[in-house]
mmCIF file of C-alpha atoms in Angstrom:
data_model
loop_
_atom_site.group_PDB
_atom_site.id
_atom_site.type_symbol
_atom_site.label_atom_id
_atom_site.label_comp_id
_atom_site.label_asym_id
_atom_site.label_seq_id
_atom_site.Cartn_x
_atom_site.Cartn_y
_atom_site.Cartn_z
ATOM 1 C CA MET E 1 -18.473 52.987 63.197
ATOM 2 C CA ARG E 2 -15.579 51.628 61.256
ATOM 3 C CA ASN E 3 -17.633 48.591 60.261
ATOM 4 C CA THR E 4 -20.432 50.846 59.179
ATOM 5 C CA LEU E 5 -18.075 52.884 56.991
ATOM 6 C CA ALA E 6 -16.561 49.776 55.472
ATOM 7 C CA ILE E 7 -20.010 48.356 54.732
ATOM 8 C CA SER E 8 -21.170 51.709 53.358
ATOM 9 C CA ALA E 9 -18.109 51.923 51.091
ATOM 10 C CA LEU E 10 -18.739 48.395 49.881
ATOM 11 C CA ALA E 11 -22.409 49.131 49.269
ATOM 12 C CA MET E 12 -21.536 52.283 47.327
ATOM 13 C CA ALA E 13 -19.002 50.379 45.208
ATOM 14 C CA LEU E 14 -21.572 47.724 44.405
ATOM 15 C CA ALA E 15 -24.179 50.357 43.621
ATOM 16 C CA ALA E 16 -21.722 52.118 41.323
ATOM 17 C CA CYS E 17 -21.173 48.886 39.422
ATOM 18 C CA GLY E 18 -24.884 48.379 39.007
ATOM 19 C CA SER E 19 -25.590 51.977 38.090
ATOM 20 C CA GLU E 20 -23.238 52.066 35.093
ATOM 21 C CA SER E 21 -25.209 52.172 31.931
ATOM 22 C CA GLU E 22 -25.182 48.818 30.291
ATOM 23 C CA GLU E 23 -24.596 49.080 26.583
ATOM 24 C CA PRO E 24 -25.785 46.232 24.462
ATOM 25 C CA GLU E 25 -23.047 44.096 22.973
ATOM 26 C CA PRO E 26 -22.588 44.579 19.256
ATOM 27 C CA GLN E 27 -24.299 41.890 17.261
ATOM 28 C CA ARG E 28 -21.983 39.505 15.524
ATOM 29 C CA ALA E 29 -22.708 38.553 11.980
ATOM 30 C CA VAL E 30 -23.732 34.950 11.567
ATOM 31 C CA VAL E 31 -21.772 33.323 8.789
ATOM 32 C CA GLU E 32 -23.253 30.184 7.349
ATOM 33 C CA ALA E 33 -20.929 27.406 6.289
ATOM 34 C CA PRO E 34 -20.912 26.808 2.534
ATOM 35 C CA GLN E 35 -22.779 23.778 1.319
ATOM 36 C CA PRO E 36 -20.504 20.891 0.294
ATOM 37 C CA VAL E 37 -20.232 20.245 -3.411
ATOM 38 C CA MET E 38 -19.543 16.724 -4.665
ATOM 39 C CA THR E 39 -16.734 16.581 -7.211
ATOM 40 C CA SER E 40 -14.707 13.802 -8.724
ATOM 41 C CA ALA E 41 -11.235 13.181 -7.385
ATOM 42 C CA PRO E 42 -8.695 15.429 -9.081
ATOM 43 C CA THR E 43 -6.308 13.820 -11.523
ATOM 44 C CA PRO E 44 -2.801 14.469 -10.280
ATOM 45 C CA ILE E 45 -0.515 16.356 -12.642
ATOM 46 C CA ALA E 46 2.637 16.203 -10.507
ATOM 47 C CA ALA E 47 4.200 13.766 -8.078
ATOM 48 C CA ALA E 48 4.956 14.683 -4.463
ATOM 49 C CA ASP E 49 8.456 15.787 -5.490
ATOM 50 C CA GLY E 50 6.991 18.150 -8.116
ATOM 51 C CA THR E 51 7.960 16.194 -11.217
ATOM 52 C CA PRO E 52 5.203 15.956 -13.841
ATOM 53 C CA ILE E 53 3.017 12.884 -14.192
ATOM 54 C CA GLU E 54 2.157 11.507 -17.614
ATOM 55 C CA PRO E 55 -1.241 12.856 -18.679
ATOM 56 C CA GLY E 56 -4.024 10.287 -18.724
ATOM 57 C CA GLN E 57 -5.909 7.986 -16.402
ATOM 58 C CA TRP E 58 -6.229 4.283 -15.638
ATOM 59 C CA PHE E 59 -8.928 2.126 -17.214
ATOM 60 C CA VAL E 60 -9.253 -1.332 -15.652
ATOM 61 C CA THR E 61 -11.262 -4.077 -17.354
ATOM 62 C CA GLU E 62 -11.869 -7.791 -16.855
ATOM 63 C CA ASP E 63 -13.253 -10.375 -19.231
ATOM 64 C CA ALA E 64 -13.328 -14.154 -19.616
ATOM 65 C CA GLU E 65 -9.605 -14.261 -20.428
ATOM 66 C CA GLY E 66 -8.158 -12.064 -17.678
ATOM 67 C CA ALA E 67 -7.744 -8.480 -16.515
ATOM 68 C CA ARG E 68 -6.119 -5.409 -17.996
ATOM 69 C CA ALA E 69 -5.160 -1.930 -16.788
ATOM 70 C CA LEU E 70 -4.548 0.663 -19.496
ATOM 71 C CA PHE E 71 -3.116 4.109 -18.792
ATOM 72 C CA GLY E 72 -3.825 6.858 -21.298
ATOM 73 C CA ALA E 73 -6.540 9.048 -22.711
ATOM 74 C CA PRO E 74 -10.081 7.665 -23.047
ATOM 75 C CA ARG E 75 -10.492 5.501 -26.166
ATOM 76 C CA SER E 76 -6.740 5.437 -26.827
ATOM 77 C CA ASP E 77 -4.301 2.574 -27.301
ATOM 78 C CA GLY E 78 -2.627 3.573 -24.030
ATOM 79 C CA LYS E 79 0.800 4.708 -22.951
ATOM 80 C CA MET E 80 1.143 1.687 -20.679
ATOM 81 C CA ILE E 81 -0.746 -1.576 -20.342
ATOM 82 C CA LEU E 82 -0.579 -4.104 -17.524
ATOM 83 C CA SER E 83 -2.423 -7.329 -18.272
ATOM 84 C CA CYS E 84 -2.648 -10.869 -17.031
ATOM 85 C CA ALA E 85 -4.463 -13.951 -18.250
ATOM 86 C CA TYR E 86 -6.262 -15.977 -15.590
ATOM 87 C CA GLY E 87 -3.926 -18.563 -14.118
ATOM 88 C CA ALA E 88 -0.746 -17.075 -15.591
ATOM 89 C CA SER E 89 2.059 -16.350 -13.178
ATOM 90 C CA GLN E 90 3.356 -13.251 -14.925
ATOM 91 C CA VAL E 91 2.000 -9.778 -15.615
ATOM 92 C CA ARG E 92 2.480 -8.463 -19.146
ATOM 93 C CA PHE E 93 4.026 -5.012 -18.863
ATOM 94 C CA ALA E 94 3.753 -3.036 -22.141
ATOM 95 C CA LEU E 95 4.995 0.492 -22.735
ATOM 96 C CA GLU E 96 4.250 2.671 -25.763
ATOM 97 C CA SER E 97 7.486 2.965 -27.739
ATOM 98 C CA ASP E 98 8.814 3.044 -31.307
ATOM 99 C CA ALA E 99 12.025 1.270 -30.250
ATOM 100 C CA SER E 100 13.046 -1.624 -32.482
ATOM 101 C CA GLU E 101 15.707 -3.050 -30.155
ATOM 102 C CA PRO E 102 15.414 -4.473 -26.619
ATOM 103 C CA GLN E 103 15.890 -1.915 -23.842
ATOM 104 C CA SER E 104 16.447 -2.044 -20.086
ATOM 105 C CA TRP E 105 14.309 0.402 -18.136
ATOM 106 C CA ARG E 106 14.378 1.178 -14.435
ATOM 107 C CA LEU E 107 11.161 0.879 -12.430
ATOM 108 C CA ASP E 108 10.901 2.784 -9.127
ATOM 109 C CA ALA E 109 7.831 2.017 -7.016
ATOM 110 C CA GLY E 110 7.012 1.576 -3.353
ATOM 111 C CA GLY E 111 10.523 2.499 -2.228
ATOM 112 C CA GLU E 112 12.098 -0.211 -4.407
ATOM 113 C CA ALA E 113 13.868 -0.182 -7.758
ATOM 114 C CA ALA E 114 14.148 -2.903 -10.392
ATOM 115 C CA ARG E 115 15.433 -3.321 -13.909
ATOM 116 C CA ILE E 116 12.864 -4.377 -16.488
ATOM 117 C CA ASP E 117 14.169 -5.761 -19.765
ATOM 118 C CA LEU E 118 11.650 -4.759 -22.434
ATOM 119 C CA GLU E 119 11.537 -6.125 -25.968
ATOM 120 C CA PRO E 120 9.646 -4.904 -29.024
ATOM 121 C CA SER E 121 6.248 -6.598 -29.231
ATOM 122 C CA ASP E 122 4.951 -8.446 -32.252
ATOM 123 C CA GLY E 123 1.551 -6.743 -31.968
ATOM 124 C CA GLU E 124 -0.051 -4.059 -34.094
ATOM 125 C CA LEU E 125 0.935 -1.251 -31.712
ATOM 126 C CA PRO E 126 4.484 0.063 -31.305
ATOM 127 C CA GLN E 127 5.288 -1.191 -27.804
ATOM 128 C CA LEU E 128 8.034 -2.594 -25.683
ATOM 129 C CA GLU E 129 6.918 -5.457 -23.454
ATOM 130 C CA ALA E 130 8.127 -7.687 -20.660
ATOM 131 C CA TYR E 131 6.602 -10.446 -18.568
ATOM 132 C CA VAL E 132 7.161 -9.855 -14.865
ATOM 133 C CA ASP E 133 6.515 -12.167 -11.900
ATOM 134 C CA GLN E 134 3.225 -11.040 -10.339
ATOM 135 C CA GLY E 135 4.467 -11.825 -6.812
ATOM 136 C CA LEU E 136 7.214 -9.194 -6.757
ATOM 137 C CA ALA E 137 6.693 -6.457 -4.153
ATOM 138 C CA ILE E 138 7.585 -3.737 -6.668
ATOM 139 C CA ILE E 139 4.817 -4.931 -9.014
ATOM 140 C CA ASN E 140 2.309 -5.015 -6.157
ATOM 141 C CA ALA E 141 3.308 -1.429 -5.245
ATOM 142 C CA LEU E 142 1.750 -0.298 -8.545
ATOM 143 C CA GLY E 143 -1.639 -1.084 -6.974
ATOM 144 C CA ALA E 144 -1.159 1.240 -4.004
ATOM 145 C CA SER E 145 -3.477 4.190 -3.671
ATOM 146 C CA GLY E 146 -2.297 7.803 -3.957
ATOM 147 C CA GLN E 147 1.310 7.043 -4.946
ATOM 148 C CA THR E 148 3.346 7.353 -8.117
ATOM 149 C CA PHE E 149 5.854 5.122 -9.844
ATOM 150 C CA ALA E 150 8.534 6.015 -12.339
ATOM 151 C CA LEU E 151 10.008 4.383 -15.398
ATOM 152 C CA THR E 152 13.397 5.619 -16.521
ATOM 153 C CA SER E 153 14.533 4.933 -20.070
ATOM 154 C CA PRO E 154 18.082 3.853 -20.946
ATOM 155 C CA ASP E 155 18.853 7.458 -21.956
ATOM 156 C CA GLY E 156 17.686 8.774 -18.564
ATOM 157 C CA GLN E 157 14.248 10.108 -19.549
ATOM 158 C CA ARG E 158 11.942 9.678 -16.551
ATOM 159 C CA ARG E 159 8.221 9.000 -16.988
ATOM 160 C CA GLN E 160 5.975 9.083 -13.927
ATOM 161 C CA PHE E 161 2.569 7.467 -13.588
ATOM 162 C CA PRO E 162 0.033 7.450 -10.761
ATOM 163 C CA THR E 163 -0.556 4.143 -9.007
ATOM 164 C CA HIS E 164 -4.073 2.728 -9.029
ATOM 165 C CA PRO E 165 -5.825 0.204 -6.763
ATOM 166 C CA GLY E 166 -7.426 -1.420 -9.839
ATOM 167 C CA ILE E 167 -3.994 -2.767 -10.786
ATOM 168 C CA ARG E 168 -4.399 -5.216 -7.903
ATOM 169 C CA ARG E 169 -7.293 -6.785 -9.833
ATOM 170 C CA VAL E 170 -4.925 -7.386 -12.749
ATOM 171 C CA ILE E 171 -2.311 -8.940 -10.476
ATOM 172 C CA ALA E 172 -4.976 -11.116 -8.790
ATOM 173 C CA ALA E 173 -6.070 -12.421 -12.204
ATOM 174 C CA CYS E 174 -2.647 -14.081 -12.535
ATOM 175 C CA THR E 175 -3.274 -16.449 -9.641
#
């Protein structure tokens, strides 16, 4: 009789579970994922440390004489120009400036620092220029992607620029 009671109790418990009214689960709203939108890459306005980057963008060109990377606004003379004639061993580094005397600037790029001795150019534009060995690691760091480099004037004014992979084309033109 004990077995019968135990089985009866078990049967009643199972029946009670099955006899509860089953309420439908609430329907969950189906959220559709937004469609991707193609945009151009944003132009950085600040470096990773928060310091501002010079406004502008890189324009890289090649012709029969060599390659050139200009940083500035479209159709401008550029704030900075890196150029190299085919077969030359040095990159021409030109920086927009009204200075009439030679100046030593500090270049920080790719975890390295170097002094660049710039002299006023003889060209039409007010620039300081230097010729730098294209094989230097710090010069090659300017062609990294997604980085910044800084130029610090003799009076301590720091100017930051984004790196650009197109600069490697300029450096390669030197060889």
